[in-house]
Tab-separated table of C-alpha atoms in Angstrom:
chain	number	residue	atom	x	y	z
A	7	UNK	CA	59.062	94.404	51.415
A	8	UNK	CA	62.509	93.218	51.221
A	9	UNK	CA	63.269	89.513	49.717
A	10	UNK	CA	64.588	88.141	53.166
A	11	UNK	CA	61.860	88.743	54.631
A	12	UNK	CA	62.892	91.528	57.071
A	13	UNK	CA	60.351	93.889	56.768
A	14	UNK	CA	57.761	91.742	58.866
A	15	UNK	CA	57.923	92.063	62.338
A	16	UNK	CA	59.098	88.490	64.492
A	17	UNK	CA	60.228	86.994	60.938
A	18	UNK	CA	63.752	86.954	62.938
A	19	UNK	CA	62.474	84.802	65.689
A	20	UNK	CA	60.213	82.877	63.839
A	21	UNK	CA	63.452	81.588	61.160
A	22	UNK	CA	65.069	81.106	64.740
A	23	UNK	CA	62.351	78.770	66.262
A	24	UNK	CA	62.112	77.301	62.806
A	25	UNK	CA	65.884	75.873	63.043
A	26	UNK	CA	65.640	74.849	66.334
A	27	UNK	CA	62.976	73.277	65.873
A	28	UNK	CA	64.398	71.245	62.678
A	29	UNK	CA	68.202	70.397	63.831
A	30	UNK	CA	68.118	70.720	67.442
A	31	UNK	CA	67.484	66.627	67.567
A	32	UNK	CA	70.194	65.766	65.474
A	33	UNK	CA	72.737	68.358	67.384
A	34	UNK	CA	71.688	66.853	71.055
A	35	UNK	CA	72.650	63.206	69.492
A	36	UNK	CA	76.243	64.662	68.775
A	37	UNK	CA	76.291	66.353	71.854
A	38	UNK	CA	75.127	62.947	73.420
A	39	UNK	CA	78.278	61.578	71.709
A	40	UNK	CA	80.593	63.756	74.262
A	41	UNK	CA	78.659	64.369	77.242
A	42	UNK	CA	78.107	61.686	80.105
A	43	UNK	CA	74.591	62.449	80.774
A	44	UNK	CA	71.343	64.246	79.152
A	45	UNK	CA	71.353	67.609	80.919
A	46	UNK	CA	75.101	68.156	79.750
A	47	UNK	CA	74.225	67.458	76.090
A	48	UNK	CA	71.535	69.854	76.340
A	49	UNK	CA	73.280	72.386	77.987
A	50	UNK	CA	76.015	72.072	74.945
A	51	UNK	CA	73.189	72.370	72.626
A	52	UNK	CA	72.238	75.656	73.858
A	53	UNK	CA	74.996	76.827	73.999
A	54	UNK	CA	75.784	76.274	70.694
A	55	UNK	CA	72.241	78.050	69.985
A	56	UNK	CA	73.675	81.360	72.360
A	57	UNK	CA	76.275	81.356	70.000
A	58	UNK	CA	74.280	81.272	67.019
A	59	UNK	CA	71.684	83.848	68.473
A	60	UNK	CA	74.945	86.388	69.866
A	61	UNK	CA	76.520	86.385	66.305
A	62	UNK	CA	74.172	86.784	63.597
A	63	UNK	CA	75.177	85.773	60.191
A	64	UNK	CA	78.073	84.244	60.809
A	65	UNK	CA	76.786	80.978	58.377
A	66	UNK	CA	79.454	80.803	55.585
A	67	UNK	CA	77.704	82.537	52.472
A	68	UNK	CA	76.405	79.280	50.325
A	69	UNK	CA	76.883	77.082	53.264
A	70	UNK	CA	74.118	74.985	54.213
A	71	UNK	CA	72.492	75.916	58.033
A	72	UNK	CA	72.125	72.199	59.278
A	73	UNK	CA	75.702	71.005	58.760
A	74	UNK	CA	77.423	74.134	59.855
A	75	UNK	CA	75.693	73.653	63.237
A	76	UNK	CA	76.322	70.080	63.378
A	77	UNK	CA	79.852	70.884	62.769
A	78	UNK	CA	79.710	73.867	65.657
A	79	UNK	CA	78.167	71.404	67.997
A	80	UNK	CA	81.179	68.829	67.380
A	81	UNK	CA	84.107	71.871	67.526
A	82	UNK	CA	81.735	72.761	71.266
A	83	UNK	CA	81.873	69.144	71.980
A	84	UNK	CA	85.020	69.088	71.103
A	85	UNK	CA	86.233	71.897	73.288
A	86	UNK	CA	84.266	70.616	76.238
A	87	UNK	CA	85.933	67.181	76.299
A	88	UNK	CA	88.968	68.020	76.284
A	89	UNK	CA	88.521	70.747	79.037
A	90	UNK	CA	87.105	68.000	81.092
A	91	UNK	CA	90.109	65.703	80.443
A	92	UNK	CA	92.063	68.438	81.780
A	93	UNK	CA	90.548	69.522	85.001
A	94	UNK	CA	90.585	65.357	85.598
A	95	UNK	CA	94.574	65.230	85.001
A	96	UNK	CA	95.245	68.735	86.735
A	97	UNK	CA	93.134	67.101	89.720
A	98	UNK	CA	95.369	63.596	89.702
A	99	UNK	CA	97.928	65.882	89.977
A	100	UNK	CA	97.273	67.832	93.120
A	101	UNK	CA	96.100	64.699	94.801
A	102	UNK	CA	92.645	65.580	95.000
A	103	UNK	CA	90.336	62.900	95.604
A	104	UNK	CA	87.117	64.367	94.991
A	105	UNK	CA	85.797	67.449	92.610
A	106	UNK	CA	85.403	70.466	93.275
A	107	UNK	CA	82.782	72.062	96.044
A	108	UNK	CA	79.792	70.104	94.135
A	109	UNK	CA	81.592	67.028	93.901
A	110	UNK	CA	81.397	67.515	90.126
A	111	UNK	CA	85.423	66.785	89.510
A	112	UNK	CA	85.950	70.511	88.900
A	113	UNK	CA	89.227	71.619	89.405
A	114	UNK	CA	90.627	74.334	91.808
A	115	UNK	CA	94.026	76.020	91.303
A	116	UNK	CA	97.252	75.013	89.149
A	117	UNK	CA	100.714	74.361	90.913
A	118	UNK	CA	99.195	73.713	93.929
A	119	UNK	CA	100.227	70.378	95.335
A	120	UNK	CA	100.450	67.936	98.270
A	121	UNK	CA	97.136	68.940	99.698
A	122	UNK	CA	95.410	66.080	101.359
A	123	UNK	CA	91.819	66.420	100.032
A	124	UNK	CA	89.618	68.467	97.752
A	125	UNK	CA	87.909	69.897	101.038
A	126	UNK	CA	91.052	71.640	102.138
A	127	UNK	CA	92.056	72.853	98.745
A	128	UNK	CA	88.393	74.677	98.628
A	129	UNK	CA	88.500	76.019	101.965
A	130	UNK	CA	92.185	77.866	101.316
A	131	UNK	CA	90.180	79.242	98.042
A	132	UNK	CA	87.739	80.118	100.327
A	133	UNK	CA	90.316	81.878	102.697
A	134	UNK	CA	91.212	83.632	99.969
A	135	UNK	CA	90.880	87.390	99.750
A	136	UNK	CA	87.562	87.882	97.242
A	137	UNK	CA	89.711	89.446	94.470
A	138	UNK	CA	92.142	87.269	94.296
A	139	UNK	CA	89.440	83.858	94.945
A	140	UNK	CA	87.633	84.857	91.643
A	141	UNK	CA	90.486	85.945	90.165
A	142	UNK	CA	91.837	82.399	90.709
A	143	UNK	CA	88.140	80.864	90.276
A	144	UNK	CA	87.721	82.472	86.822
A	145	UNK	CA	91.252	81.593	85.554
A	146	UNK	CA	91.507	78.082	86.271
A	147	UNK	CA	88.311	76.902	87.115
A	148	UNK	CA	86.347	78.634	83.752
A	149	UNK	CA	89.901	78.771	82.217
A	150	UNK	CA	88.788	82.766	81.434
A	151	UNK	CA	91.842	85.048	80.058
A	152	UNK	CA	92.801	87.819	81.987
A	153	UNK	CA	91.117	90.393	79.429
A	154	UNK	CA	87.979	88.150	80.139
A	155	UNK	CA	88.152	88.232	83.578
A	156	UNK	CA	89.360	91.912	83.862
A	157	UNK	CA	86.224	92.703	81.701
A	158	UNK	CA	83.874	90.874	83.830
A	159	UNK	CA	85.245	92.361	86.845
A	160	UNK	CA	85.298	95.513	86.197
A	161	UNK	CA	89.430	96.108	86.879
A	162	UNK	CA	92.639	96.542	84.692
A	163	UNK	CA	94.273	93.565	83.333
A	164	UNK	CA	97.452	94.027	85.180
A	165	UNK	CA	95.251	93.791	87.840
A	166	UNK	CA	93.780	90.631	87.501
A	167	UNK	CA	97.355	88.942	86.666
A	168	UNK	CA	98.675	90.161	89.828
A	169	UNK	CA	95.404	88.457	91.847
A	170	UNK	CA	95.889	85.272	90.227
A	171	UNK	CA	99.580	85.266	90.945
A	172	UNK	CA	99.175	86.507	94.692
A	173	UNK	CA	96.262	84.178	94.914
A	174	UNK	CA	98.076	81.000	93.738
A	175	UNK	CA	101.179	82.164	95.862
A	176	UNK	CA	99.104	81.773	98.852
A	177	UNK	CA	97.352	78.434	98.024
A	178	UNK	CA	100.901	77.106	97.688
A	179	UNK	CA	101.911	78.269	100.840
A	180	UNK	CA	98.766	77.307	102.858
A	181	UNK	CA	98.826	73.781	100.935
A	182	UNK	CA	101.841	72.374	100.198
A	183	UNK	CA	103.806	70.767	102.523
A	184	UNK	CA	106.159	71.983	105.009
A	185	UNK	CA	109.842	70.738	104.389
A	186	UNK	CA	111.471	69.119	107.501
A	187	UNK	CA	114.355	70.769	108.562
């Protein structure tokens, strides 16, 4: 038998459901600390554990386990806060007055402005040709790169640029205010 253990069958998820079990309190508190309610602390703190299960090993040799995911949850935290602070500022900007098609504050499509409410800006996205909606959707909304999005679409990179761009083109045209002659 090897000394870490491998060599028995489950001893993976076992160590797993160990650590959860021992710092997933303490990592919902700091996710608590930068999410509004309980469900969005939660949702952080599994997230942080989908890292940790997609990437194997990635602990720091001679780091200890229960600060380096204390310190993951606070970088995810982190991230997610100021994400949030942007889709509210992005959404001042366009003149929205509600969020997105949930009413969660979510944000629909840069340097598109002078629309008179979140309801039309979602229908135009709606209008939108599919590519180019989740094109747009993906890029601004889940703030995906366009090798993400190309990835999870299935189609070139050059590809997905152009969507975005045609897609954006036409919110602005649709949206924005016609000039008086």
């Amino acid at each position: 038998m090897r000394e870490d253990g491998a060599a028995h069958p489950g001893y993976a998820d076992r160590r797993i459901e160990e650590l959860i079990r021992l710092y997933s309190r303490r990592m919902l508190s700091i996710a608590s600390s930068f999410e509004s309610g309980a469900t969005a602390a939660e949702d952080l703190v599994q997230n942080v554990w989908l890292l940790v299960l997609e990437r194997p090993g990635q602990v720091p040799t001679g780091t200890l386990v229960g600060p380096w995911l204390y310190r993951v949850t606070i970088n995810m935290g982190r991230e997610a806060y100021r994400k949030r602070v942007r889709r509210q500022g992005l959404l001042r900007k366009w003149g929205g007055r509600s969020g997105g098609p949930d009413g969660d504050g979510g944000d629909p499509a840069p340097g598109v402005r002078g629309h008179g409410t979140s309801v039309e800006l979602w229908e135009a996205i709606h209008a939108l040709p599919e590519l180019q909606r989740d094109c747009v959707l993906l890029k601004v909304v889940e703030e995906a790169t366009y090798s993400q999005i190309a990835e999870q679409l299935g189609r070139a990179e050059g590809t997905i640029k152009a969507s975005v761009h045609r897609g954006l083109a036409r919110l602005r045209r649709r949206l924005e205010p016609e000039e008086m002659p």
